[in-house]
CSV table of C-alpha atoms and ligand atoms in Angstrom, one decimal:
chain,number,residue,atom,x,y,z
A,1003,MET,CA,24.3,12.7,25.1
A,1004,ILE,CA,21.8,12.2,27.3
A,1005,HIS,CA,24.0,10.9,31.1
A,1006,PRO,CA,22.6,6.5,30.7
A,1007,THR,CA,21.7,7.4,34.4
A,1008,VAL,CA,18.5,10.0,33.6
A,1009,GLN,CA,17.4,7.5,30.6
A,1010,LYS,CA,14.7,4.8,32.3
A,1011,THR,CA,15.9,1.1,31.9
A,1012,ILE,CA,14.3,-0.7,27.7
A,1013,PHE,CA,13.3,-4.5,29.0
A,1014,LEU,CA,13.5,-6.9,26.5
A,1015,SER,CA,10.2,-7.8,26.9
A,1016,SER,CA,8.1,-6.4,29.8
A,1017,PRO,CA,3.7,-6.8,30.3
A,1018,HIS,CA,1.7,-4.7,28.6
A,1019,MET,CA,-2.0,-4.3,30.3
A,1020,SER,CA,-5.5,-3.1,28.1
A,1021,GLY,CA,-6.4,-1.3,30.4
A,1022,LYS,CA,-9.4,-3.5,30.6
A,1023,GLU,CA,-7.7,-5.6,32.6
A,1024,GLN,CA,-9.7,-4.4,35.8
A,1025,HIS,CA,-13.0,-5.2,34.9
A,1026,TYR,CA,-12.8,-8.8,34.4
A,1027,ILE,CA,-11.0,-8.1,38.0
A,1028,GLN,CA,-13.1,-6.3,39.6
A,1029,GLU,CA,-15.7,-8.2,38.4
A,1030,ALA,CA,-14.5,-11.3,39.8
A,1031,PHE,CA,-14.0,-9.2,43.2
A,1032,GLU,CA,-17.6,-8.6,42.9
A,1033,THR,CA,-18.9,-12.2,42.7
A,1034,ASN,CA,-16.6,-13.6,45.4
A,1035,TRP,CA,-14.7,-16.2,42.7
A,1036,ILE,CA,-11.9,-15.4,43.7
A,1037,ALA,CA,-10.4,-18.7,44.7
A,1038,PRO,CA,-9.7,-21.1,42.2
A,1039,LEU,CA,-11.3,-22.0,39.2
A,1040,GLY,CA,-15.0,-19.7,38.7
A,1041,PRO,CA,-16.3,-18.3,34.7
A,1042,ASN,CA,-13.1,-16.4,34.2
A,1043,VAL,CA,-11.1,-20.1,34.0
A,1044,ASP,CA,-13.6,-21.6,31.8
A,1045,ALA,CA,-14.6,-18.6,29.6
A,1046,PHE,CA,-10.9,-18.0,28.8
A,1047,GLU,CA,-10.1,-21.0,27.9
A,1048,LYS,CA,-13.3,-21.9,25.6
A,1049,GLU,CA,-12.0,-18.6,24.7
A,1050,ILE,CA,-8.2,-19.7,23.6
A,1051,ALA,CA,-9.8,-23.0,22.7
A,1052,ALA,CA,-11.7,-21.1,19.9
A,1053,PHE,CA,-8.9,-19.3,19.7
A,1054,THR,CA,-6.2,-21.6,18.8
A,1055,GLY,CA,-8.4,-23.9,16.6
A,1056,VAL,CA,-8.7,-26.5,18.7
A,1057,ASN,CA,-10.8,-29.0,21.2
A,1058,GLU,CA,-10.4,-28.2,24.8
A,1059,ALA,CA,-8.2,-26.3,26.0
A,1060,ALA,CA,-7.4,-25.9,30.8
A,1061,ALA,CA,-6.1,-23.4,32.2
A,1062,VAL,CA,-2.7,-24.0,34.4
A,1063,SER,CA,-0.6,-22.3,36.7
A,1064,SER,CA,2.4,-21.9,33.8
A,1065,GLY,CA,3.6,-23.1,31.1
A,1066,THR,CA,5.7,-26.3,32.7
A,1067,ALA,CA,2.8,-28.0,34.7
A,1068,ALA,CA,1.1,-27.5,31.3
A,1069,ILE,CA,4.2,-29.4,29.1
A,1070,HIS,CA,4.5,-31.7,32.9
A,1071,LEU,CA,1.2,-32.9,32.2
A,1072,ALA,CA,0.9,-33.6,29.1
A,1073,LEU,CA,3.7,-35.6,29.4
A,1074,SER,CA,1.9,-37.5,32.4
A,1075,LEU,CA,-0.7,-38.0,29.6
A,1076,LEU,CA,1.2,-39.2,27.4
A,1077,GLY,CA,2.2,-42.1,30.1
A,1078,VAL,CA,5.8,-40.4,30.7
A,1079,GLY,CA,7.8,-41.8,33.3
A,1080,LYS,CA,11.1,-43.2,35.3
A,1081,GLY,CA,13.0,-45.0,32.3
A,1082,ASP,CA,11.4,-43.6,29.5
A,1083,THR,CA,12.8,-40.8,26.9
A,1084,VAL,CA,12.0,-37.5,25.1
A,1085,PHE,CA,12.7,-35.9,23.2
A,1086,CYS,CA,13.2,-32.1,22.5
A,1087,SER,CA,14.5,-29.3,20.6
A,1088,THR,CA,17.6,-28.4,22.5
A,1089,LEU,CA,18.0,-24.5,21.1
A,1090,THR,CA,15.1,-23.7,24.0
A,1091,PHE,CA,13.7,-22.4,27.2
A,1092,ILE,CA,14.3,-24.5,30.4
A,1093,ALA,CA,11.3,-25.1,30.7
A,1094,SER,CA,10.6,-26.9,27.6
A,1095,ALA,CA,12.5,-30.0,29.1
A,1096,ASN,CA,12.2,-29.9,33.2
A,1097,PRO,CA,9.2,-31.8,33.2
A,1098,ILE,CA,11.5,-34.6,31.7
A,1099,LEU,CA,13.1,-34.8,34.3
A,1100,TYR,CA,9.7,-34.7,37.4
A,1101,LEU,CA,8.8,-37.6,35.6
A,1102,GLY,CA,12.0,-39.2,35.9
A,1103,ALA,CA,11.9,-39.7,32.0
A,1104,GLU,CA,15.6,-38.9,29.8
A,1105,PRO,CA,15.7,-36.6,27.6
A,1106,VAL,CA,17.4,-36.4,24.4
A,1107,PHE,CA,18.0,-33.4,22.7
A,1108,ILE,CA,18.0,-32.1,18.9
A,1109,ASP,CA,19.1,-29.4,17.0
A,1110,SER,CA,18.0,-26.4,14.9
A,1111,GLU,CA,18.2,-26.1,11.6
A,1112,ARG,CA,19.1,-22.0,10.0
A,1113,GLU,CA,15.0,-21.4,7.9
A,1114,THR,CA,13.3,-21.1,11.4
A,1115,TRP,CA,16.3,-21.7,13.5
A,1116,ASN,CA,13.8,-24.6,15.3
A,1117,MET,CA,13.9,-28.6,15.9
A,1118,SER,CA,15.8,-29.5,12.8
A,1119,PRO,CA,13.8,-32.3,10.7
A,1120,GLN,CA,17.0,-33.5,9.2
A,1121,GLY,CA,18.7,-34.5,13.5
A,1122,LEU,CA,15.3,-35.7,14.2
A,1123,ALA,CA,15.1,-38.1,11.7
A,1124,THR,CA,18.6,-39.6,12.4
A,1125,ALA,CA,17.3,-39.9,16.0
A,1126,LEU,CA,14.5,-41.9,15.6
A,1127,ASN,CA,16.7,-44.2,12.9
A,1128,ASP,CA,19.0,-44.3,15.9
A,1129,ALA,CA,15.9,-44.6,18.7
A,1130,ALA,CA,14.7,-47.5,16.3
A,1131,GLN,CA,17.3,-49.1,15.6
A,1132,LYS,CA,17.6,-49.9,19.3
A,1133,GLY,CA,14.7,-50.3,19.9
A,1134,LYS,CA,13.5,-47.5,22.5
A,1135,LEU,CA,11.6,-44.8,20.7
A,1136,PRO,CA,10.8,-42.4,22.8
A,1137,LYS,CA,7.4,-41.6,24.2
A,1138,ALA,CA,6.4,-37.6,22.9
A,1139,VAL,CA,8.4,-35.5,21.2
A,1140,ILE,CA,8.8,-31.4,22.4
A,1141,VAL,CA,9.0,-29.5,19.5
A,1142,VAL,CA,9.5,-25.7,20.6
A,1143,ASN,CA,8.4,-22.3,18.3
A,1144,LEU,CA,11.1,-19.6,19.6
A,1145,TYR,CA,11.2,-16.5,19.3
A,1146,GLY,CA,7.3,-16.5,18.3
A,1147,GLN,CA,8.5,-18.6,14.7
A,1148,SER,CA,6.8,-21.6,14.7
A,1149,ALA,CA,8.7,-24.9,13.8
A,1150,LYS,CA,9.0,-27.1,9.6
A,1151,MET,CA,5.4,-28.2,11.3
A,1152,GLU,CA,5.0,-29.9,7.8
A,1153,GLU,CA,7.7,-32.2,8.3
A,1154,LEU,CA,8.4,-32.3,11.8
A,1155,THR,CA,4.9,-34.6,11.6
A,1156,ALA,CA,5.6,-36.6,8.9
A,1157,LEU,CA,8.3,-38.1,11.4
A,1158,CYS,CA,6.5,-38.3,14.5
A,1159,ASP,CA,3.4,-40.2,12.2
A,1160,GLN,CA,5.6,-42.2,11.3
A,1161,TYR,CA,7.4,-43.9,13.9
A,1162,GLU,CA,3.8,-43.4,16.1
A,1163,VAL,CA,5.0,-40.9,18.8
A,1164,PRO,CA,3.1,-37.8,19.8
A,1165,MET,CA,4.5,-34.2,19.5
A,1166,ILE,CA,3.9,-31.5,22.3
A,1167,GLU,CA,4.3,-28.5,20.3
A,1168,ASP,CA,5.4,-25.9,22.9
A,1169,ALA,CA,3.6,-22.6,21.6
A,1170,ALA,CA,4.8,-21.0,24.7
A,1171,GLU,CA,6.8,-17.8,22.8
A,1172,SER,CA,4.8,-18.2,20.3
A,1173,LEU,CA,1.4,-16.9,21.0
A,1174,GLY,CA,-1.0,-15.9,17.4
A,1175,SER,CA,1.6,-16.8,14.6
A,1176,SER,CA,1.1,-20.2,11.7
A,1177,TYR,CA,2.1,-22.5,10.1
A,1178,LYS,CA,0.3,-22.4,6.7
A,1179,ARG,CA,-2.4,-20.7,8.6
A,1180,LYS,CA,-3.6,-23.0,11.1
A,1181,GLN,CA,-3.0,-21.3,14.5
A,1182,SER,CA,-0.1,-22.1,16.5
A,1183,GLY,CA,-0.3,-25.1,19.4
A,1184,SER,CA,-2.7,-26.4,16.9
A,1185,PHE,CA,-0.2,-28.7,15.9
A,1186,GLY,CA,1.2,-30.9,18.0
A,1187,ARG,CA,-0.7,-34.3,20.7
A,1188,PHE,CA,-0.9,-31.3,23.1
A,1189,GLY,CA,0.1,-28.1,22.4
A,1190,ILE,CA,0.5,-25.3,25.2
A,1191,PHE,CA,1.2,-21.6,26.4
A,1192,SER,CA,3.0,-19.4,29.3
A,1193,PHE,CA,1.3,-16.4,30.3
A,1194,ASN,CA,4.3,-15.5,32.2
A,1195,GLY,CA,4.6,-12.0,32.4
A,1196,ASN,CA,7.8,-11.5,29.8
A,1197,LYS,CA,5.2,-13.2,26.9
A,1198,ILE,CA,3.3,-11.7,24.0
A,1199,ILE,CA,0.6,-12.0,26.2
A,1200,THR,CA,0.1,-12.0,29.8
A,1201,THR,CA,-1.6,-13.0,33.3
A,1202,SER,CA,1.1,-12.1,35.5
A,1203,GLY,CA,1.8,-15.9,35.4
A,1204,GLY,CA,-0.3,-18.9,34.2
A,1205,GLY,CA,-1.1,-20.8,31.3
A,1206,MET,CA,-2.8,-22.7,28.7
A,1207,LEU,CA,-2.8,-26.8,27.5
A,1208,VAL,CA,-4.6,-27.0,24.8
A,1209,SER,CA,-5.5,-30.2,22.2
A,1210,ASN,CA,-7.9,-32.1,20.2
A,1211,ASP,CA,-8.2,-35.0,22.5
A,1212,ALA,CA,-11.5,-33.7,24.2
A,1213,ALA,CA,-11.6,-36.4,27.1
A,1214,ALA,CA,-7.0,-35.8,28.0
A,1215,ILE,CA,-7.8,-32.1,28.6
A,1216,HIS,CA,-11.1,-33.3,31.4
A,1217,LYS,CA,-7.8,-35.8,33.0
A,1218,ALA,CA,-5.8,-32.4,32.4
A,1219,ARG,CA,-7.6,-30.7,34.8
A,1220,PHE,CA,-8.9,-33.8,36.9
A,1221,LEU,CA,-4.6,-33.7,37.4
A,1222,ALA,CA,-4.7,-30.4,37.5
A,1223,THR,CA,-6.9,-30.0,40.7
A,1224,GLN,CA,-5.3,-32.8,43.3
A,1225,ALA,CA,-6.6,-36.0,40.8
A,1226,ARG,CA,-9.6,-36.1,43.5
A,1227,ASP,CA,-11.7,-39.6,42.4
A,1228,PRO,CA,-15.9,-38.6,42.3
A,1229,ALA,CA,-16.1,-39.7,46.4
A,1230,PRO,CA,-17.9,-37.0,49.5
A,1231,HIS,CA,-15.1,-38.6,51.0
A,1232,TYR,CA,-11.5,-36.9,49.3
A,1233,GLN,CA,-10.3,-40.2,47.9
A,1234,HIS,CA,-6.3,-40.7,45.3
A,1235,SER,CA,-5.8,-43.5,43.5
A,1236,LYS,CA,-3.2,-41.7,41.2
A,1237,ILE,CA,-0.4,-38.8,41.7
A,1238,GLY,CA,-1.6,-35.6,41.5
A,1239,TYR,CA,-0.7,-31.8,41.0
A,1240,ASN,CA,-2.1,-28.3,42.4
A,1241,TYR,CA,-1.6,-26.5,39.1
A,1242,ARG,CA,-5.0,-24.2,37.7
A,1243,MET,CA,-4.9,-20.5,37.3
A,1244,SER,CA,-7.0,-19.0,39.1
A,1245,ASN,CA,-9.9,-17.1,38.8
A,1246,VAL,CA,-8.9,-13.3,39.1
A,1247,LEU,CA,-5.9,-14.4,37.1
A,1248,ALA,CA,-8.2,-16.0,34.3
A,1249,GLY,CA,-9.9,-12.6,34.1
A,1250,ILE,CA,-6.4,-10.9,32.6
A,1251,GLY,CA,-6.0,-13.4,30.3
A,1252,ARG,CA,-9.4,-12.8,28.8
A,1253,ALA,CA,-8.9,-8.5,28.4
A,1254,GLN,CA,-4.8,-9.5,27.3
A,1255,LEU,CA,-5.8,-12.2,24.7
A,1256,LYS,CA,-8.7,-9.3,22.7
A,1257,VAL,CA,-5.7,-7.2,21.9
A,1258,LEU,CA,-3.7,-9.9,21.4
A,1259,GLU,CA,-4.2,-9.2,17.2
A,1260,GLU,CA,-2.6,-5.6,18.6
A,1261,ARG,CA,0.9,-6.8,20.4
A,1262,VAL,CA,1.7,-9.2,17.2
A,1263,GLU,CA,1.3,-6.3,15.4
A,1264,ALA,CA,3.2,-4.3,17.0
A,1265,ARG,CA,5.7,-6.5,17.6
A,1266,ARG,CA,5.4,-7.1,14.0
A,1267,ALA,CA,6.4,-3.8,13.7
A,1268,ILE,CA,9.2,-3.4,16.2
A,1269,PHE,CA,11.4,-6.2,14.1
A,1270,GLU,CA,10.1,-4.3,10.6
A,1271,ARG,CA,11.5,-0.7,12.3
A,1272,TYR,CA,15.1,-2.7,14.1
A,1273,GLU,CA,15.4,-4.8,10.4
A,1274,GLN,CA,15.4,-1.9,8.4
A,1275,ALA,CA,18.0,0.5,10.7
A,1276,LEU,CA,20.4,-2.3,11.3
A,1277,SER,CA,20.1,-5.2,8.5
A,1278,THR,CA,22.6,-3.1,6.2
A,1279,LEU,CA,24.9,-3.1,8.6
A,1280,PRO,CA,28.1,-5.7,7.8
A,1281,GLY,CA,27.7,-8.7,10.2
A,1282,ILE,CA,24.0,-8.9,10.9
A,1283,GLN,CA,21.6,-11.0,10.1
A,1284,PHE,CA,18.1,-11.3,11.6
A,1285,MET,CA,16.1,-14.3,12.1
A,1286,PRO,CA,14.1,-15.4,9.1
A,1287,GLU,CA,10.9,-16.2,8.5
A,1288,LEU,CA,10.2,-19.1,6.5
A,1289,GLU,CA,7.9,-19.2,3.2
A,1290,ASP,CA,3.9,-19.8,4.5
A,1291,THR,CA,4.3,-19.1,8.5
A,1292,TYR,CA,3.9,-15.3,10.2
A,1293,SER,CA,5.8,-15.5,13.8
A,1294,ASN,CA,4.6,-12.9,16.3
A,1295,ARG,CA,8.0,-11.4,16.6
A,1296,TRP,CA,7.8,-12.1,20.4
A,1297,LEU,CA,11.6,-10.9,20.5
A,1298,THR,CA,12.7,-9.2,17.7
A,1299,ALA,CA,16.4,-12.2,16.9
A,1300,MET,CA,19.6,-11.6,15.2
A,1301,THR,CA,23.2,-12.9,14.8
A,1302,VAL,CA,26.0,-10.3,14.7
A,1303,ASP,CA,29.6,-12.3,12.4
A,1304,GLU,CA,32.0,-11.1,14.8
A,1305,GLN,CA,34.8,-10.5,12.3
A,1306,GLU,CA,32.4,-8.7,10.0
A,1307,ALA,CA,30.8,-6.4,12.2
A,1308,GLY,CA,33.7,-5.7,14.3
A,1309,VAL,CA,32.7,-6.7,17.8
A,1310,SER,CA,30.6,-9.8,19.7
A,1311,VAL,CA,27.3,-10.3,20.8
A,1312,ARG,CA,29.1,-9.7,24.2
A,1313,GLU,CA,30.0,-6.2,23.7
A,1314,LEU,CA,27.5,-5.5,22.1
A,1315,ILE,CA,25.5,-7.3,24.9
A,1316,GLU,CA,27.4,-5.1,27.7
A,1317,GLY,CA,27.5,-1.7,25.0
A,1318,LEU,CA,23.3,-1.8,24.6
A,1319,ALA,CA,23.3,-3.0,29.1
A,1320,PHE,CA,26.1,0.3,29.8
A,1321,GLU,CA,23.2,2.8,27.7
A,1322,LYS,CA,20.6,0.8,30.6
A,1323,ILE,CA,18.8,-1.8,27.8
A,1324,GLU,CA,18.2,-5.4,28.6
A,1325,ALA,CA,19.5,-7.8,25.0
A,1326,ARG,CA,20.3,-11.0,25.6
A,1327,PRO,CA,21.9,-13.7,23.7
A,1328,VAL,CA,19.8,-16.2,22.2
A,1329,TRP,CA,18.7,-19.3,24.6
A,1330,LYS,CA,22.1,-21.5,25.1
A,1331,PRO,CA,21.3,-25.3,24.2
A,1332,LEU,CA,20.3,-27.5,26.2
A,1333,HIS,CA,22.5,-29.9,25.7
A,1334,LEU,CA,25.1,-27.7,26.3
A,1335,GLN,CA,23.7,-27.2,30.1
A,1336,PRO,CA,25.3,-28.5,33.1
A,1337,LEU,CA,22.2,-29.9,34.4
A,1338,PHE,CA,22.3,-31.8,31.0
A,1339,LYS,CA,25.8,-32.8,30.3
A,1340,ASP,CA,25.3,-36.5,30.0
A,1341,ALA,CA,22.1,-36.4,28.1
A,1342,LYS,CA,22.5,-37.2,24.4
A,1343,TYR,CA,22.4,-34.9,21.3
A,1344,PHE,CA,21.4,-35.3,17.2
A,1345,PRO,CA,23.0,-32.2,15.5
A,1346,HIS,CA,22.2,-31.1,12.2
A,1347,GLY,CA,24.2,-32.6,10.2
A,1348,GLU,CA,27.3,-34.6,11.2
A,1349,LYS,CA,29.9,-31.6,11.1
A,1350,GLU,CA,26.8,-28.8,11.3
A,1351,SER,CA,25.2,-27.8,15.7
A,1352,ILE,CA,23.1,-25.0,13.9
A,1353,SER,CA,22.0,-24.6,17.3
A,1354,GLU,CA,25.7,-23.6,19.3
A,1355,GLN,CA,26.3,-21.3,15.3
A,1356,LEU,CA,23.4,-19.1,17.1
A,1357,PHE,CA,23.7,-19.2,20.2
A,1358,ALA,CA,27.7,-18.0,19.7
A,1359,ASN,CA,26.7,-15.4,17.6
A,1360,GLY,CA,22.4,-15.2,18.4
A,1361,ILE,CA,21.3,-11.6,20.3
A,1362,CYS,CA,17.0,-10.6,21.4
A,1363,LEU,CA,16.7,-7.5,20.8
A,1364,PRO,CA,14.0,-4.6,23.4
A,1365,SER,CA,10.4,-6.0,21.9
A,1366,GLY,CA,8.3,-6.1,24.7
A,1367,SER,CA,5.6,-3.9,22.0
A,1368,ASN,CA,5.0,-1.3,25.0
A,1369,MET,CA,8.0,0.1,23.2
A,1370,GLU,CA,7.7,3.6,22.8
A,1371,GLU,CA,9.0,4.5,19.1
A,1372,LEU,CA,11.7,7.4,21.3
A,1373,ASP,CA,13.7,4.3,23.0
A,1374,GLN,CA,13.8,1.8,19.9
A,1375,SER,CA,15.6,5.2,18.6
A,1376,ARG,CA,18.1,4.0,21.6
A,1377,VAL,CA,18.7,0.8,20.8
A,1378,ILE,CA,19.3,1.4,16.9
A,1379,HIS,CA,21.6,4.2,17.8
A,1380,CYS,CA,23.9,2.4,20.9
A,1381,ILE,CA,24.1,-0.9,17.9
A,1382,LYS,CA,24.6,1.6,15.2
A,1383,ASN,CA,27.5,3.0,16.9
A,1384,SER,CA,29.3,0.2,18.7
A,1385,ILE,CA,29.9,-1.6,15.3
A,1386,THR,CA,30.3,2.1,13.0
A,1387,ALA,CA,33.2,2.9,15.8
A,1388,LYS,CA,35.2,-0.3,15.2
A,1389,GLU,CA,34.5,0.3,11.5
A,1390,VAL,CA,36.7,3.6,11.7
A,1391,GLU,CA,39.3,2.6,14.4
A,1392,ARG,CA,39.5,-0.5,11.8
A,1393,LYS,CA,40.0,2.2,8.8
A,1394,ILE,CA,42.8,4.2,10.4
A,1395,ILE,CA,44.2,1.1,11.8
B,228,PLP,C1,8.4,-19.3,29.0
B,228,PLP,C2,8.2,-20.9,28.5
B,228,PLP,C3,8.3,-21.5,28.5
B,228,PLP,C4,7.8,-21.2,30.1
B,228,PLP,O1,6.5,-20.9,30.1
B,228,PLP,P1,6.0,-20.6,32.1
B,228,PLP,O2,4.5,-20.2,32.2
B,228,PLP,O3,7.1,-19.7,32.5
B,228,PLP,O4,5.9,-22.2,33.1
B,228,PLP,C5,8.1,-22.8,28.4
B,228,PLP,N1,8.8,-22.9,27.0
B,228,PLP,C6,9.6,-21.8,25.9
B,228,PLP,C7,10.1,-21.8,25.3
B,228,PLP,C8,9.0,-20.9,27.3
B,228,PLP,O5,9.8,-20.2,26.7
């Protein structure tokens, strides 16, 4: 075995530049469109809207900012409640707190690991009975896999509650041949450094409601009233994307489909090499959906595999391989200890099971096959070593 110190670190998901970004950056410099906004921003918005199949898009400084704007546009304020998937990154829910509203968390189901329609139905019914429906439902598409949009949309429509689709992880994915991000009243994307394409930092708010997106652009530029002097009658934010970064985004969007293919190939290689090991189960892909497989995720049954996910992650870290547990459900976060939570079933909390057994493997589209073999060998060794140990005992 090669000594770990001479091996390079394998990251979970690192930025993958195409080489064409420089062209757009150079153009921005040559025309001195350095300040926020400019032709790259306008073009990037149009290109994302066209790709996603929505009417309008607003480029902003982060995915978090896009969620904040969506909630603002839906009139969320103090004392309101907002429903949100529990199995997700904190950024899905933080903007609820920015607006002084209260999050209510909804569990996952097994087939997509995303929001359980059963859990949502229970929560909406409960809210209706108490006479206080949520102002919005934030549905997350975890690790690239689309949630059960048909069921969730039907429930939101039934109670007339708007949906925000948090597609930060699922750009390039689809549900019944319709692009991820195009389902809710609003959709949001993230171009953070670890996402499938990146602008180093950035986000996008999309909608078929063009007027709402115009208003989002207004709110994102300090809500300046149309007057020659600086006049403001609403709370605004400084949330727009810079023209230089939008240039990076345009070049990245051109290679998105290649990036999806690469990540899907990585998933398939892991699955082929590891799915026959005892206790290993890969994240499913729901029929008639197409996942960008942003991160390869799987569960490890400690009894069958002989190792826990924590031990597996430690073993990988020793070999300079970055793996992570599945997101810690938000209803278990200290920040949200007082928040309400609706599990999938009365005695069945799927997100807690996924958190206990789930692991995300390095999945960057710039990973070499040799890197992936290193990850595979390390996992195989951890599990088969335990098998041998048990047989000897
Ligand atoms: C990355 C991410 C966000 C936030 O995006 P930023 O651009 O980092 O603010 C929101 N939701 C989910 C599910 C994410 O993974």
